[in-house]
PDB file of C-alpha atoms in Angstrom:
ATOM      1  CA  MET A   1      19.974  -2.165   3.717  1.00  0.00           C
ATOM      2  CA  LYS A   2      18.792  -2.391   0.142  1.00  0.00           C
ATOM      3  CA  TYR A   3      17.231   0.452  -1.757  1.00  0.00           C
ATOM      4  CA  PHE A   4      14.966  -0.025  -4.747  1.00  0.00           C
ATOM      5  CA  GLU A   5      13.184   2.296  -7.098  1.00  0.00           C
ATOM      6  CA  SER A   6      10.573   1.919  -9.749  1.00  0.00           C
ATOM      7  CA  THR A   7       8.230   4.133 -11.705  1.00  0.00           C
ATOM      8  CA  SER A   8       4.857   3.385 -13.214  1.00  0.00           C
ATOM      9  CA  VAL A   9       2.318   5.415 -15.106  1.00  0.00           C
ATOM     10  CA  PHE A  10      -1.441   5.295 -14.658  1.00  0.00           C
ATOM     11  CA  HIS A  11      -3.472   6.472 -17.627  1.00  0.00           C
ATOM     12  CA  PHE A  12      -5.832   8.288 -15.295  1.00  0.00           C
ATOM     13  CA  SER A  13      -5.846  11.851 -14.008  1.00  0.00           C
ATOM     14  CA  TRP A  14      -4.409  12.699 -10.615  1.00  0.00           C
ATOM     15  CA  ASP A  15      -7.890  13.441  -9.275  1.00  0.00           C
ATOM     16  CA  GLN A  16      -9.068  10.023 -10.405  1.00  0.00           C
ATOM     17  CA  VAL A  17      -6.057   8.316  -8.849  1.00  0.00           C
ATOM     18  CA  ALA A  18      -6.591  10.241  -5.609  1.00  0.00           C
ATOM     19  CA  GLN A  19     -10.195   9.041  -5.442  1.00  0.00           C
ATOM     20  CA  GLY A  20      -9.200   5.505  -6.378  1.00  0.00           C
ATOM     21  CA  PHE A  21      -6.518   5.448  -3.709  1.00  0.00           C
ATOM     22  CA  TRP A  22      -9.113   5.129  -0.957  1.00  0.00           C
ATOM     23  CA  ARG A  23     -10.916   2.343  -2.772  1.00  0.00           C
ATOM     24  CA  ARG A  24      -7.994   0.170  -3.808  1.00  0.00           C
ATOM     25  CA  TYR A  25      -9.091  -2.737  -1.673  1.00  0.00           C
ATOM     26  CA  PRO A  26     -10.516  -5.187  -2.344  1.00  0.00           C
ATOM     27  CA  ASN A  27      -9.475  -5.921  -5.909  1.00  0.00           C
ATOM     28  CA  PRO A  28      -8.738  -9.165  -7.781  1.00  0.00           C
ATOM     29  CA  HIS A  29      -4.997  -8.814  -7.104  1.00  0.00           C
ATOM     30  CA  SER A  30      -5.367  -8.217  -3.375  1.00  0.00           C
ATOM     31  CA  ASN A  31      -6.481 -11.560  -1.970  1.00  0.00           C
ATOM     32  CA  HIS A  32      -3.695 -11.297   0.550  1.00  0.00           C
ATOM     33  CA  VAL A  33      -5.201  -8.153   2.102  1.00  0.00           C
ATOM     34  CA  LEU A  34      -7.476  -9.180   4.964  1.00  0.00           C
ATOM     35  CA  SER A  35      -8.556  -5.873   6.468  1.00  0.00           C
ATOM     36  CA  GLU A  36      -8.220  -2.152   6.053  1.00  0.00           C
ATOM     37  CA  ASP A  37      -9.036   0.524   8.631  1.00  0.00           C
ATOM     38  CA  THR A  38      -8.562   4.257   8.831  1.00  0.00           C
ATOM     39  CA  VAL A  39      -7.022   4.931  12.232  1.00  0.00           C
ATOM     40  CA  SER A  40      -6.473   8.653  11.967  1.00  0.00           C
ATOM     41  CA  ARG A  41      -7.329  11.411   9.556  1.00  0.00           C
ATOM     42  CA  GLU A  42      -7.048  15.178   9.751  1.00  0.00           C
ATOM     43  CA  ILE A  43      -6.687  18.287   7.674  1.00  0.00           C
ATOM     44  CA  ARG A  44      -3.629  20.397   8.354  1.00  0.00           C
ATOM     45  CA  GLY A  45      -3.626  23.564   6.327  1.00  0.00           C
ATOM     46  CA  SER A  46      -5.012  22.435   3.018  1.00  0.00           C
ATOM     47  CA  LYS A  47      -3.531  18.928   3.102  1.00  0.00           C
ATOM     48  CA  LEU A  48      -5.180  15.687   4.143  1.00  0.00           C
ATOM     49  CA  PHE A  49      -3.162  13.459   6.494  1.00  0.00           C
ATOM     50  CA  THR A  50      -4.367   9.900   6.838  1.00  0.00           C
ATOM     51  CA  LYS A  51      -3.131   6.813   8.604  1.00  0.00           C
ATOM     52  CA  ARG A  52      -4.505   3.389   7.721  1.00  0.00           C
ATOM     53  CA  LEU A  53      -3.887  -0.009   9.227  1.00  0.00           C
ATOM     54  CA  LEU A  54      -3.881  -3.007   6.918  1.00  0.00           C
ATOM     55  CA  THR A  55      -3.540  -6.652   7.770  1.00  0.00           C
ATOM     56  CA  LYS A  56      -2.241  -9.028   5.151  1.00  0.00           C
ATOM     57  CA  THR A  57      -1.538 -12.744   5.059  1.00  0.00           C
ATOM     58  CA  ASN A  58       2.070 -13.458   5.801  1.00  0.00           C
ATOM     59  CA  ARG A  59       3.417 -15.130   2.683  1.00  0.00           C
ATOM     60  CA  VAL A  60       6.702 -16.321   4.095  1.00  0.00           C
ATOM     61  CA  PRO A  61       8.690 -19.018   2.295  1.00  0.00           C
ATOM     62  CA  LYS A  62       9.314 -22.281   4.149  1.00  0.00           C
ATOM     63  CA  TRP A  63      12.782 -21.328   5.298  1.00  0.00           C
ATOM     64  CA  GLY A  64      11.468 -18.169   6.952  1.00  0.00           C
ATOM     65  CA  GLU A  65       8.942 -19.989   9.064  1.00  0.00           C
ATOM     66  CA  CYS A  66      11.393 -20.672  11.850  1.00  0.00           C
ATOM     67  CA  PHE A  67      11.629 -16.932  12.467  1.00  0.00           C
ATOM     68  CA  VAL A  68       8.144 -15.798  11.716  1.00  0.00           C
ATOM     69  CA  ASN A  69       5.288 -17.696  13.243  1.00  0.00           C
ATOM     70  CA  SER A  70       2.367 -15.434  12.570  1.00  0.00           C
ATOM     71  CA  ARG A  71      -0.153 -15.927   9.813  1.00  0.00           C
ATOM     72  CA  THR A  72      -0.747 -12.227   9.342  1.00  0.00           C
ATOM     73  CA  VAL A  73       1.331  -9.100   9.128  1.00  0.00           C
ATOM     74  CA  LYS A  74       0.231  -5.619  10.109  1.00  0.00           C
ATOM     75  CA  ILE A  75       1.054  -2.693   7.900  1.00  0.00           C
ATOM     76  CA  VAL A  76       0.702   1.011   8.543  1.00  0.00           C
ATOM     77  CA  GLU A  77       0.149   3.290   5.573  1.00  0.00           C
ATOM     78  CA  GLU A  78       0.548   7.029   6.125  1.00  0.00           C
ATOM     79  CA  SER A  79      -0.372   9.479   3.404  1.00  0.00           C
ATOM     80  CA  VAL A  80      -0.329  13.192   2.704  1.00  0.00           C
ATOM     81  CA  MET A  81      -2.570  14.479  -0.021  1.00  0.00           C
ATOM     82  CA  ASP A  82      -2.168  17.981  -1.466  1.00  0.00           C
ATOM     83  CA  PRO A  83      -5.058  18.690  -3.824  1.00  0.00           C
ATOM     84  CA  ASN A  84      -3.640  22.062  -4.885  1.00  0.00           C
ATOM     85  CA  GLU A  85      -0.208  20.840  -5.954  1.00  0.00           C
ATOM     86  CA  LYS A  86      -1.737  17.496  -6.947  1.00  0.00           C
ATOM     87  CA  ILE A  87       0.770  15.439  -5.052  1.00  0.00           C
ATOM     88  CA  LEU A  88       0.047  12.366  -2.992  1.00  0.00           C
ATOM     89  CA  ILE A  89       2.855  10.873  -0.905  1.00  0.00           C
ATOM     90  CA  THR A  90       2.430   7.560   0.871  1.00  0.00           C
ATOM     91  CA  TYR A  91       4.672   5.762   3.343  1.00  0.00           C
ATOM     92  CA  THR A  92       4.038   2.120   4.105  1.00  0.00           C
ATOM     93  CA  ARG A  93       5.859   0.040   6.711  1.00  0.00           C
ATOM     94  CA  ASN A  94       5.332  -3.300   8.364  1.00  0.00           C
ATOM     95  CA  ILE A  95       4.957  -3.256  12.139  1.00  0.00           C
ATOM     96  CA  GLY A  96       5.382  -5.941  14.725  1.00  0.00           C
ATOM     97  CA  TYR A  97       8.416  -8.195  15.214  1.00  0.00           C
ATOM     98  CA  VAL A  98      10.352  -5.156  16.352  1.00  0.00           C
ATOM     99  CA  ARG A  99      12.666  -7.234  18.500  1.00  0.00           C
ATOM    100  CA  VAL A 100      13.174  -9.965  15.966  1.00  0.00           C
ATOM    101  CA  MET A 101      13.441  -7.549  13.009  1.00  0.00           C
ATOM    102  CA  VAL A 102      13.281 -10.384  10.557  1.00  0.00           C
ATOM    103  CA  ILE A 103      12.611  -8.078   7.689  1.00  0.00           C
ATOM    104  CA  SER A 104      11.683  -4.446   7.586  1.00  0.00           C
ATOM    105  CA  ILE A 105      10.220  -3.027   4.426  1.00  0.00           C
ATOM    106  CA  VAL A 106       9.492   0.649   4.118  1.00  0.00           C
ATOM    107  CA  GLU A 107       7.965   1.918   0.902  1.00  0.00           C
ATOM    108  CA  LYS A 108       7.395   5.451  -0.249  1.00  0.00           C
ATOM    109  CA  VAL A 109       5.300   6.326  -3.278  1.00  0.00           C
ATOM    110  CA  ILE A 110       4.848   9.764  -4.807  1.00  0.00           C
ATOM    111  CA  TYR A 111       1.881  10.160  -7.138  1.00  0.00           C
ATOM    112  CA  LYS A 112       1.900  13.270  -9.273  1.00  0.00           C
ATOM    113  CA  VAL A 113       0.707  14.567 -12.615  1.00  0.00           C
ATOM    114  CA  SER A 114       2.698  13.137 -15.488  1.00  0.00           C
ATOM    115  CA  LYS A 115       4.926  15.639 -17.311  1.00  0.00           C
ATOM    116  CA  GLU A 116       4.259  13.717 -20.535  1.00  0.00           C
ATOM    117  CA  ASN A 117       0.508  13.968 -20.350  1.00  0.00           C
ATOM    118  CA  PRO A 118      -1.517  16.043 -17.853  1.00  0.00           C
ATOM    119  CA  ASN A 119      -4.255  13.407 -17.919  1.00  0.00           C
ATOM    120  CA  TRP A 120      -1.892  10.734 -16.603  1.00  0.00           C
ATOM    121  CA  THR A 121      -0.378  10.121 -13.209  1.00  0.00           C
ATOM    122  CA  VAL A 122       3.148   8.995 -12.426  1.00  0.00           C
ATOM    123  CA  ALA A 123       3.882   6.851  -9.369  1.00  0.00           C
ATOM    124  CA  GLU A 124       7.512   6.971  -8.221  1.00  0.00           C
ATOM    125  CA  ARG A 125       8.133   4.142  -5.808  1.00  0.00           C
ATOM    126  CA  SER A 126      11.076   3.628  -3.454  1.00  0.00           C
ATOM    127  CA  ALA A 127      11.639   0.848  -0.994  1.00  0.00           C
ATOM    128  CA  TRP A 128      14.127   0.287   1.780  1.00  0.00           C
ATOM    129  CA  ILE A 129      14.526  -3.355   2.742  1.00  0.00           C
ATOM    130  CA  ASP A 130      16.536  -4.372   5.738  1.00  0.00           C
ATOM    131  CA  SER A 131      17.017  -7.417   7.847  1.00  0.00           C
ATOM    132  CA  GLN A 132      18.902  -7.992  11.059  1.00  0.00           C
ATOM    133  CA  VAL A 133      18.870 -11.770  10.958  1.00  0.00           C
ATOM    134  CA  PHE A 134      22.513 -12.788  10.979  1.00  0.00           C
ATOM    135  CA  GLY A 135      23.614 -14.976   8.117  1.00  0.00           C
ATOM    136  CA  PHE A 136      20.305 -14.755   6.332  1.00  0.00           C
ATOM    137  CA  GLY A 137      20.683 -11.104   5.437  1.00  0.00           C
ATOM    138  CA  ARG A 138      21.422 -11.596   1.752  1.00  0.00           C
ATOM    139  CA  ALA A 139      18.877 -14.289   1.154  1.00  0.00           C
ATOM    140  CA  ILE A 140      16.220 -12.302   2.909  1.00  0.00           C
ATOM    141  CA  GLN A 141      17.071  -9.187   0.962  1.00  0.00           C
ATOM    142  CA  ALA A 142      16.943 -11.147  -2.283  1.00  0.00           C
ATOM    143  CA  PHE A 143      13.574 -12.437  -1.201  1.00  0.00           C
ATOM    144  CA  GLY A 144      12.668  -8.839  -0.416  1.00  0.00           C
ATOM    145  CA  LEU A 145      13.545  -7.799  -3.974  1.00  0.00           C
ATOM    146  CA  GLU A 146      11.374 -10.536  -5.411  1.00  0.00           C
ATOM    147  CA  ARG A 147       8.556  -9.587  -3.042  1.00  0.00           C
ATOM    148  CA  PHE A 148       8.981  -5.935  -4.015  1.00  0.00           C
ATOM    149  CA  ARG A 149       8.680  -6.812  -7.701  1.00  0.00           C
ATOM    150  CA  LYS A 150       5.613  -8.936  -7.102  1.00  0.00           C
ATOM    151  CA  ASN A 151       4.020  -6.331  -4.832  1.00  0.00           C
ATOM    152  CA  CYS A 152       4.719  -3.704  -7.418  1.00  0.00           C
ATOM    153  CA  GLN A 153       2.992  -5.599 -10.206  1.00  0.00           C
ATOM    154  CA  GLN A 154       0.081  -6.425  -7.937  1.00  0.00           C
ATOM    155  CA  MET A 155      -0.161  -2.823  -6.810  1.00  0.00           C
ATOM    156  CA  VAL A 156      -0.250  -1.492 -10.353  1.00  0.00           C
ATOM    157  CA  GLY A 157      -2.572  -4.240 -11.592  1.00  0.00           C
ATOM    158  CA  GLY A 158      -4.918  -3.944  -8.654  1.00  0.00           C
ATOM    159  CA  PHE A 159      -5.029  -0.145  -8.689  1.00  0.00           C
ATOM    160  CA  ASN A 160      -5.644  -0.124 -12.452  1.00  0.00           C
ATOM    161  CA  HIS A 161      -8.505  -2.550 -12.028  1.00  0.00           C
ATOM    162  CA  VAL A 162     -10.172  -0.300  -9.456  1.00  0.00           C
ATOM    163  CA  LEU A 163      -9.613   2.836 -11.564  1.00  0.00           C
ATOM    164  CA  MET A 164     -11.090   1.177 -14.668  1.00  0.00           C
ATOM    165  CA  THR A 165     -14.183   0.209 -12.724  1.00  0.00           C
ATOM    166  CA  MET A 166     -14.604   3.671 -11.212  1.00  0.00           C
ATOM    167  CA  PHE A 167     -13.918   5.607 -14.415  1.00  0.00           C
ATOM    168  CA  PRO A 168     -15.028   3.433 -17.346  1.00  0.00           C
ATOM    169  CA  LEU A 169     -15.205   6.338 -19.804  1.00  0.00           C
ATOM    170  CA  THR A 170     -11.545   7.151 -19.233  1.00  0.00           C
ATOM    171  CA  ALA A 171     -10.747   3.439 -19.355  1.00  0.00           C
ATOM    172  CA  THR A 172     -12.264   2.955 -22.814  1.00  0.00           C
ATOM    173  CA  SER A 173      -9.783   5.447 -24.214  1.00  0.00           C
ATOM    174  CA  LEU A 174      -6.835   3.443 -22.885  1.00  0.00           C
ATOM    175  CA  PRO A 175      -4.491   1.585 -25.241  1.00  0.00           C
ATOM    176  CA  HIS A 176      -5.316  -2.132 -25.192  1.00  0.00           C
ATOM    177  CA  THR A 177      -2.146  -3.065 -23.321  1.00  0.00           C
ATOM    178  CA  THR A 178      -3.777  -2.916 -19.905  1.00  0.00           C
ATOM    179  CA  SER A 179      -6.137  -5.144 -17.975  1.00  0.00           C
ATOM    180  CA  ASP A 180      -5.882  -8.455 -19.856  1.00  0.00           C
ATOM    181  CA  GLU A 181      -2.141  -8.274 -20.228  1.00  0.00           C
ATOM    182  CA  THR A 182      -1.781  -7.230 -16.635  1.00  0.00           C
ATOM    183  CA  THR A 183      -3.693 -10.326 -15.527  1.00  0.00           C
ATOM    184  CA  SER A 184      -1.794 -12.665 -17.829  1.00  0.00           C
ATOM    185  CA  GLN A 185       1.549 -11.464 -16.463  1.00  0.00           C
ATOM    186  CA  LEU A 186       0.596 -12.385 -12.925  1.00  0.00           C
ATOM    187  CA  THR A 187       1.311 -16.090 -13.150  1.00  0.00           C
ATOM    188  CA  PRO A 188       1.132 -18.046  -9.889  1.00  0.00           C
ATOM    189  CA  ALA A 189       4.399 -17.654  -7.992  1.00  0.00           C
ATOM    190  CA  LYS A 190       6.523 -20.732  -7.869  1.00  0.00           C
ATOM    191  CA  LYS A 191       7.740 -21.699  -4.426  1.00  0.00           C
ATOM    192  CA  GLU A 192      10.702 -19.650  -3.346  1.00  0.00           C
ATOM    193  CA  THR A 193      13.416 -21.998  -2.159  1.00  0.00           C
ATOM    194  CA  LEU A 194      16.420 -20.992  -0.118  1.00  0.00           C
ATOM    195  CA  LYS A 195      18.535 -22.002  -3.096  1.00  0.00           C
ATOM    196  CA  ASP A 196      16.645 -19.589  -5.369  1.00  0.00           C
ATOM    197  CA  ALA A 197      16.951 -16.773  -2.878  1.00  0.00           C
ATOM    198  CA  ALA A 198      20.643 -17.433  -2.309  1.00  0.00           C
ATOM    199  CA  LYS A 199      21.292 -17.426  -6.052  1.00  0.00           C
ATOM    200  CA  LYS A 200      19.528 -14.110  -6.365  1.00  0.00           C
ATOM    201  CA  ALA A 201      21.600 -12.779  -3.509  1.00  0.00           C
ATOM    202  CA  THR A 202      24.776 -13.740  -5.368  1.00  0.00           C
ATOM    203  CA  ASP A 203      23.461 -12.088  -8.509  1.00  0.00           C
ATOM    204  CA  ILE A 204      22.676  -8.911  -6.601  1.00  0.00           C
ATOM    205  CA  ALA A 205      26.107  -8.931  -4.971  1.00  0.00           C
ATOM    206  CA  LYS A 206      27.749  -9.322  -8.361  1.00  0.00           C
ATOM    207  CA  SER A 207      25.805  -6.508  -9.956  1.00  0.00           C
ATOM    208  CA  LYS A 208      27.144  -2.995  -9.668  1.00  0.00           C
ATOM    209  CA  ALA A 209      26.501  -1.068  -6.523  1.00  0.00           C
ATOM    210  CA  GLY A 210      23.834   1.567  -6.451  1.00  0.00           C
ATOM    211  CA  PRO A 211      20.056   1.686  -6.365  1.00  0.00           C
ATOM    212  CA  ILE A 212      18.277  -1.184  -8.009  1.00  0.00           C
ATOM    213  CA  TYR A 213      15.649  -0.214 -10.541  1.00  0.00           C
ATOM    214  CA  ALA A 214      12.941  -2.811 -10.553  1.00  0.00           C
ATOM    215  CA  SER A 215      10.592  -2.835 -13.469  1.00  0.00           C
ATOM    216  CA  CYS A 216       7.045  -2.299 -12.398  1.00  0.00           C
ATOM    217  CA  GLN A 217       5.256  -2.178 -15.746  1.00  0.00           C
ATOM    218  CA  PRO A 218       3.264  -5.401 -16.068  1.00  0.00           C
ATOM    219  CA  ASN A 219       4.229  -5.927 -19.712  1.00  0.00           C
ATOM    220  CA  GLN A 220       7.950  -5.874 -19.092  1.00  0.00           C
ATOM    221  CA  THR A 221       9.983  -8.755 -17.683  1.00  0.00           C
TER     222      THR A 221
ATOM    223  CA  MET B   1     -12.905  -4.011   2.476  1.00  0.00           C
ATOM    224  CA  ASP B   2     -13.440  -5.538   5.891  1.00  0.00           C
ATOM    225  CA  SER B   3     -12.422  -3.922   9.126  1.00  0.00           C
ATOM    226  CA  ILE B   4     -10.008  -5.645  11.495  1.00  0.00           C
ATOM    227  CA  GLY B   5     -13.006  -6.065  13.790  1.00  0.00           C
ATOM    228  CA  GLU B   6     -15.894  -7.959  12.244  1.00  0.00           C
ATOM    229  CA  ASN B   7     -18.446  -6.074  14.264  1.00  0.00           C
ATOM    230  CA  CYS B   8     -17.066  -2.740  13.042  1.00  0.00           C
ATOM    231  CA  ASN B   9     -17.848  -3.415   9.393  1.00  0.00           C
ATOM    232  CA  GLU B  10     -21.146  -1.576   9.348  1.00  0.00           C
ATOM    233  CA  LEU B  11     -19.726   1.481  11.116  1.00  0.00           C
ATOM    234  CA  LYS B  12     -16.777   1.427   8.755  1.00  0.00           C
ATOM    235  CA  LYS B  13     -19.039   1.295   5.730  1.00  0.00           C
ATOM    236  CA  GLN B  14     -21.007   4.315   6.946  1.00  0.00           C
ATOM    237  CA  TYR B  15     -17.886   6.314   7.631  1.00  0.00           C
ATOM    238  CA  ASP B  16     -16.192   5.332   4.351  1.00  0.00           C
ATOM    239  CA  SER B  17     -19.267   6.276   2.394  1.00  0.00           C
ATOM    240  CA  CYS B  18     -19.441   9.699   4.062  1.00  0.00           C
ATOM    241  CA  PHE B  19     -15.728  10.272   3.559  1.00  0.00           C
ATOM    242  CA  LEU B  20     -15.697   9.274  -0.133  1.00  0.00           C
ATOM    243  CA  ASN B  21     -18.599  11.609  -0.897  1.00  0.00           C
ATOM    244  CA  TRP B  22     -16.946  14.445   0.965  1.00  0.00           C
ATOM    245  CA  PHE B  23     -13.591  13.711  -0.644  1.00  0.00           C
ATOM    246  CA  SER B  24     -14.729  13.905  -4.292  1.00  0.00           C
ATOM    247  CA  GLY B  25     -17.499  16.420  -3.778  1.00  0.00           C
ATOM    248  CA  ARG B  26     -15.773  18.845  -1.423  1.00  0.00           C
ATOM    249  CA  PHE B  27     -12.110  18.236  -0.666  1.00  0.00           C
ATOM    250  CA  LEU B  28     -10.952  17.933  -4.284  1.00  0.00           C
ATOM    251  CA  LYS B  29     -12.862  21.120  -5.038  1.00  0.00           C
ATOM    252  CA  GLY B  30     -11.079  23.081  -2.333  1.00  0.00           C
ATOM    253  CA  ASP B  31     -13.331  22.704   0.692  1.00  0.00           C
ATOM    254  CA  THR B  32     -11.269  21.593   3.680  1.00  0.00           C
ATOM    255  CA  ASN B  33     -14.031  21.475   6.258  1.00  0.00           C
ATOM    256  CA  ASP B  34     -14.362  17.830   7.233  1.00  0.00           C
ATOM    257  CA  GLU B  35     -16.811  18.206  10.106  1.00  0.00           C
ATOM    258  CA  VAL B  36     -19.623  16.479   8.261  1.00  0.00           C
ATOM    259  CA  CYS B  37     -18.093  13.008   8.711  1.00  0.00           C
ATOM    260  CA  ALA B  38     -16.730  13.534  12.229  1.00  0.00           C
ATOM    261  CA  PRO B  39     -19.615  11.793  14.068  1.00  0.00           C
ATOM    262  CA  PHE B  40     -19.313   8.698  11.851  1.00  0.00           C
ATOM    263  CA  PHE B  41     -15.576   8.618  12.355  1.00  0.00           C
ATOM    264  CA  LYS B  42     -15.915   8.853  16.116  1.00  0.00           C
ATOM    265  CA  VAL B  43     -18.111   5.777  16.551  1.00  0.00           C
ATOM    266  CA  TYR B  44     -16.139   3.801  13.978  1.00  0.00           C
ATOM    267  CA  GLN B  45     -12.897   4.612  15.808  1.00  0.00           C
ATOM    268  CA  GLN B  46     -14.273   3.558  19.188  1.00  0.00           C
ATOM    269  CA  CYS B  47     -15.102   0.199  17.686  1.00  0.00           C
ATOM    270  CA  VAL B  48     -11.691  -0.280  16.060  1.00  0.00           C
ATOM    271  CA  LYS B  49      -9.850   0.698  19.251  1.00  0.00           C
ATOM    272  CA  VAL B  50     -11.609  -2.040  21.173  1.00  0.00           C
ATOM    273  CA  CYS B  51     -10.977  -4.550  18.389  1.00  0.00           C
ATOM    274  CA  THR B  52      -7.270  -3.899  18.106  1.00  0.00           C
ATOM    275  CA  TYR B  53      -6.821  -5.160  21.643  1.00  0.00           C
ATOM    276  CA  CYS B  54      -9.094  -8.124  20.975  1.00  0.00           C
ATOM    277  CA  ASN B  55      -6.851  -9.046  18.085  1.00  0.00           C
ATOM    278  CA  ASN B  56      -3.724  -9.161  20.215  1.00  0.00           C
ATOM    279  CA  LEU B  57      -2.286  -6.051  18.699  1.00  0.00           C
ATOM    280  CA  LYS B  58      -0.781  -5.209  22.063  1.00  0.00           C
ATOM    281  CA  PHE B  59       2.338  -6.981  20.791  1.00  0.00           C
ATOM    282  CA  VAL B  60       2.543  -4.560  17.927  1.00  0.00           C
ATOM    283  CA  HIS B  61       4.519  -1.383  18.448  1.00  0.00           C
ATOM    284  CA  PHE B  62       2.506   1.504  17.165  1.00  0.00           C
ATOM    285  CA  ARG B  63       4.117   4.886  17.221  1.00  0.00           C
ATOM    286  CA  ASP B  64       2.688   7.437  19.626  1.00  0.00           C
ATOM    287  CA  GLY B  65      -0.620   8.635  18.394  1.00  0.00           C
ATOM    288  CA  ASP B  66      -1.164   5.771  15.957  1.00  0.00           C
ATOM    289  CA  LEU B  67      -4.447   4.952  17.580  1.00  0.00           C
ATOM    290  CA  SER B  68      -5.172   8.145  19.477  1.00  0.00           C
TER     291      SER B  68
END
């Protein structure tokens, strides 16, 4: 089981982020998302509880194809939105392959008002990555870390794109280190080989124990 | 964004549109009465329920109440 954390800041208010959350897809960084459906939604007390089902293309490296033979993966996203406290918590997990358990990724994101600036929103992201496939555990978890990093950048880039389109007046007041730089950082992924993944696994094993903090800001390496 | 069922896209659009209006105009301002979009949600849900089985999602293990 690997645990990862990262934090990013959106230069938009919590209310804007909350509205943008429902309209994240499609965006230029989400070509892998094929469908999005709301499967349940209700108010409990003053909070909004929503469950959405997403299907995404299954971008599995060559060496994973012997375990995973589906072109798409289903993902459930559950969220709780508290408009009074201005907190949005989301839980995302992949479903299917329960018996095979090739890789399980659970992500939690907490969106709240930034302490630095009340007009900004902080997203604190955690991910738990686990795999039961014997012998491939480390390579798969290394692959998971790389996927987490890529997902993270895509998530931030994609969400920012949507927010800038929805709230152009707020967007014009942003520092210029946003959209263009975000796009330029998202270079096409080179093919992940087993060798690459295994090397990363060794690197992870060598690094000190404890949560791994993955950078999620697009303009950092 | 498309629905998992192609033929549900129109129903989804109608529901999403109702929800987004209600969300910014009412919910974020403190009104928690979501009845206005309930009829749209109902028909959209019926469509999605049928489509999830068409798309072989019976192999997928939803938790209880995922699609209730």
